């Protein structure tokens, strides 16, 4: 939809074309692929200890492009992915995040939240922000600015960016990389460090790389299908 001045973020006016990318599969093949994808995703674990070995930049870029295929409100694609490899910037981010996290663990977090986190073993120390080779800061664009400076509203921004990040995480996993979804709170400091404008809200920080040889993960289980799905 164009704004009053005819500027349309995210694409052309409605101009349909035939659906040419859809592939209809035989039922056996459908199940084979569904199970294969599920079993691959079941092998994904959130990792907190990373090797400093750098993954190929083209792999990261392709994964970001995979995430950016996400369905999203009015096709505004309200996201920015900031890829950080610079050691100095990672260090500044670690310091800023640990400052907020120290406050969170000491004062802001209510006791029941700390109890829920105890099983995961997290604390205010975030060495992975410096050790991992790549950080991807994802920003959600609450609104856009038209070339003439007028504000253009975006829609379902959290849903859209959440789906994109989910697809990005799946793409990283399929590519043989591990990730940690990190949410320092608050994280407005990322705008300043990364020079992002005020219409962009930090959504989360993905820590990406190869797991360290010493990496350990908590023993956790996923809920069963019976616990999460209902049928009517
Ligand atoms: N942001 C904090 C706390 C934290 C919160 C949840 I919910 C987690 O699943 C893990 C951590 C931190 O990163 O330590």
PDB file of N, CA and C in Angstrom, residues 1 9 12 17 31 36 43 51 54-55 62 72 80 99 103 105 112 136 162 167 174 177 191 193 199 211 213:
ATOM      1  N   UNK A   1       0.858  -1.208   0.000  1.00  0.00           N
ATOM      2  CA  UNK A   1       0.000   0.000   0.000  1.00  0.00           C
ATOM      3  C   UNK A   1       0.885   1.246   0.000  1.00  0.00           C
ATOM      4  N   UNK A   9       6.667   1.194   0.642  1.00  0.00           N
ATOM      5  CA  UNK A   9       7.752   0.357   1.131  1.00  0.00           C
ATOM      6  C   UNK A   9       7.465  -1.100   0.816  1.00  0.00           C
ATOM      7  N   UNK A  12       5.778  -3.355  -5.183  1.00  0.00           N
ATOM      8  CA  UNK A  12       4.888  -2.756  -6.184  1.00  0.00           C
ATOM      9  C   UNK A  12       3.457  -2.740  -5.691  1.00  0.00           C
ATOM     10  N   UNK A  17       0.989 -12.771  -9.856  1.00  0.00           N
ATOM     11  CA  UNK A  17       1.621 -13.606 -10.883  1.00  0.00           C
ATOM     12  C   UNK A  17       1.345 -15.049 -10.520  1.00  0.00           C
ATOM     13  N   UNK A  31       6.030 -37.091   4.202  1.00  0.00           N
ATOM     14  CA  UNK A  31       6.350 -37.574   5.548  1.00  0.00           C
ATOM     15  C   UNK A  31       7.856 -37.729   5.726  1.00  0.00           C
ATOM     16  N   UNK A  36      12.474 -35.854   8.491  1.00  0.00           N
ATOM     17  CA  UNK A  36      13.885 -35.520   8.382  1.00  0.00           C
ATOM     18  C   UNK A  36      14.174 -34.123   8.932  1.00  0.00           C
ATOM     19  N   UNK A  43      18.212 -31.993  16.725  1.00  0.00           N
ATOM     20  CA  UNK A  43      19.643 -32.030  17.071  1.00  0.00           C
ATOM     21  C   UNK A  43      20.192 -30.635  17.362  1.00  0.00           C
ATOM     22  N   UNK A  51      33.997 -21.901  19.845  1.00  0.00           N
ATOM     23  CA  UNK A  51      35.356 -21.839  19.323  1.00  0.00           C
ATOM     24  C   UNK A  51      35.528 -20.454  18.670  1.00  0.00           C
ATOM     25  N   UNK A  54      36.437 -18.787  12.655  1.00  0.00           N
ATOM     26  CA  UNK A  54      35.437 -17.983  11.942  1.00  0.00           C
ATOM     27  C   UNK A  54      34.716 -18.799  10.871  1.00  0.00           C
ATOM     28  N   UNK A  55      33.389 -18.746  10.846  1.00  0.00           N
ATOM     29  CA  UNK A  55      32.654 -19.428   9.778  1.00  0.00           C
ATOM     30  C   UNK A  55      32.722 -18.599   8.488  1.00  0.00           C
ATOM     31  N   UNK A  62      23.931 -16.177   3.539  1.00  0.00           N
ATOM     32  CA  UNK A  62      22.856 -17.010   2.999  1.00  0.00           C
ATOM     33  C   UNK A  62      21.811 -17.316   4.071  1.00  0.00           C
ATOM     34  N   UNK A  72       5.598 -11.817   6.722  1.00  0.00           N
ATOM     35  CA  UNK A  72       5.667 -10.646   7.605  1.00  0.00           C
ATOM     36  C   UNK A  72       4.578  -9.665   7.258  1.00  0.00           C
ATOM     37  N   UNK A  80      16.432  -5.406  10.493  1.00  0.00           N
ATOM     38  CA  UNK A  80      17.818  -5.139  10.101  1.00  0.00           C
ATOM     39  C   UNK A  80      18.699  -6.143  10.842  1.00  0.00           C
ATOM     40  N   UNK A  99      26.904  -5.251  32.120  1.00  0.00           N
ATOM     41  CA  UNK A  99      26.461  -4.219  33.065  1.00  0.00           C
ATOM     42  C   UNK A  99      24.953  -4.341  33.318  1.00  0.00           C
ATOM     43  N   UNK A 103      22.856  -6.056  36.860  1.00  0.00           N
ATOM     44  CA  UNK A 103      21.708  -5.400  37.486  1.00  0.00           C
ATOM     45  C   UNK A 103      20.480  -6.328  37.487  1.00  0.00           C
ATOM     46  N   UNK A 105      20.470  -9.746  37.363  1.00  0.00           N
ATOM     47  CA  UNK A 105      20.598 -10.871  38.296  1.00  0.00           C
ATOM     48  C   UNK A 105      20.604 -10.418  39.750  1.00  0.00           C
ATOM     49  N   UNK A 112      11.262 -15.768  41.390  1.00  0.00           N
ATOM     50  CA  UNK A 112      10.784 -16.936  40.627  1.00  0.00           C
ATOM     51  C   UNK A 112      11.445 -17.007  39.253  1.00  0.00           C
ATOM     52  N   UNK A 136      25.103 -11.570  15.586  1.00  0.00           N
ATOM     53  CA  UNK A 136      24.126 -10.943  14.684  1.00  0.00           C
ATOM     54  C   UNK A 136      23.106 -10.233  15.568  1.00  0.00           C
ATOM     55  N   UNK A 162      10.142 -12.166  14.866  1.00  0.00           N
ATOM     56  CA  UNK A 162      10.277 -13.445  15.560  1.00  0.00           C
ATOM     57  C   UNK A 162      10.319 -14.619  14.586  1.00  0.00           C
ATOM     58  N   UNK A 167      13.560 -18.667  11.536  1.00  0.00           N
ATOM     59  CA  UNK A 167      14.029 -19.259  10.283  1.00  0.00           C
ATOM     60  C   UNK A 167      15.547 -19.098  10.140  1.00  0.00           C
ATOM     61  N   UNK A 174      21.070 -25.849  10.079  1.00  0.00           N
ATOM     62  CA  UNK A 174      21.180 -26.711   8.890  1.00  0.00           C
ATOM     63  C   UNK A 174      22.535 -26.547   8.212  1.00  0.00           C
ATOM     64  N   UNK A 177      26.170 -24.629  11.935  1.00  0.00           N
ATOM     65  CA  UNK A 177      26.609 -23.650  12.932  1.00  0.00           C
ATOM     66  C   UNK A 177      25.723 -23.714  14.161  1.00  0.00           C
ATOM     67  N   UNK A 191      21.789   0.207  19.979  1.00  0.00           N
ATOM     68  CA  UNK A 191      21.597   1.279  18.986  1.00  0.00           C
ATOM     69  C   UNK A 191      22.820   2.184  18.914  1.00  0.00           C
ATOM     70  N   UNK A 193      25.974   1.625  20.123  1.00  0.00           N
ATOM     71  CA  UNK A 193      27.217   0.954  19.727  1.00  0.00           C
ATOM     72  C   UNK A 193      27.237   0.674  18.225  1.00  0.00           C
ATOM     73  N   UNK A 199      14.165   4.431  15.067  1.00  0.00           N
ATOM     74  CA  UNK A 199      12.996   3.635  14.664  1.00  0.00           C
ATOM     75  C   UNK A 199      13.293   2.140  14.715  1.00  0.00           C
ATOM     76  N   UNK A 211      30.607 -24.732  17.988  1.00  0.00           N
ATOM     77  CA  UNK A 211      30.708 -24.991  19.433  1.00  0.00           C
ATOM     78  C   UNK A 211      32.171 -25.250  19.824  1.00  0.00           C
ATOM     79  N   UNK A 213      35.161 -27.214  21.688  1.00  0.00           N
ATOM     80  CA  UNK A 213      35.300 -28.651  21.943  1.00  0.00           C
ATOM     81  C   UNK A 213      34.817 -28.990  23.351  1.00  0.00           C
TER      82      UNK A 213
END
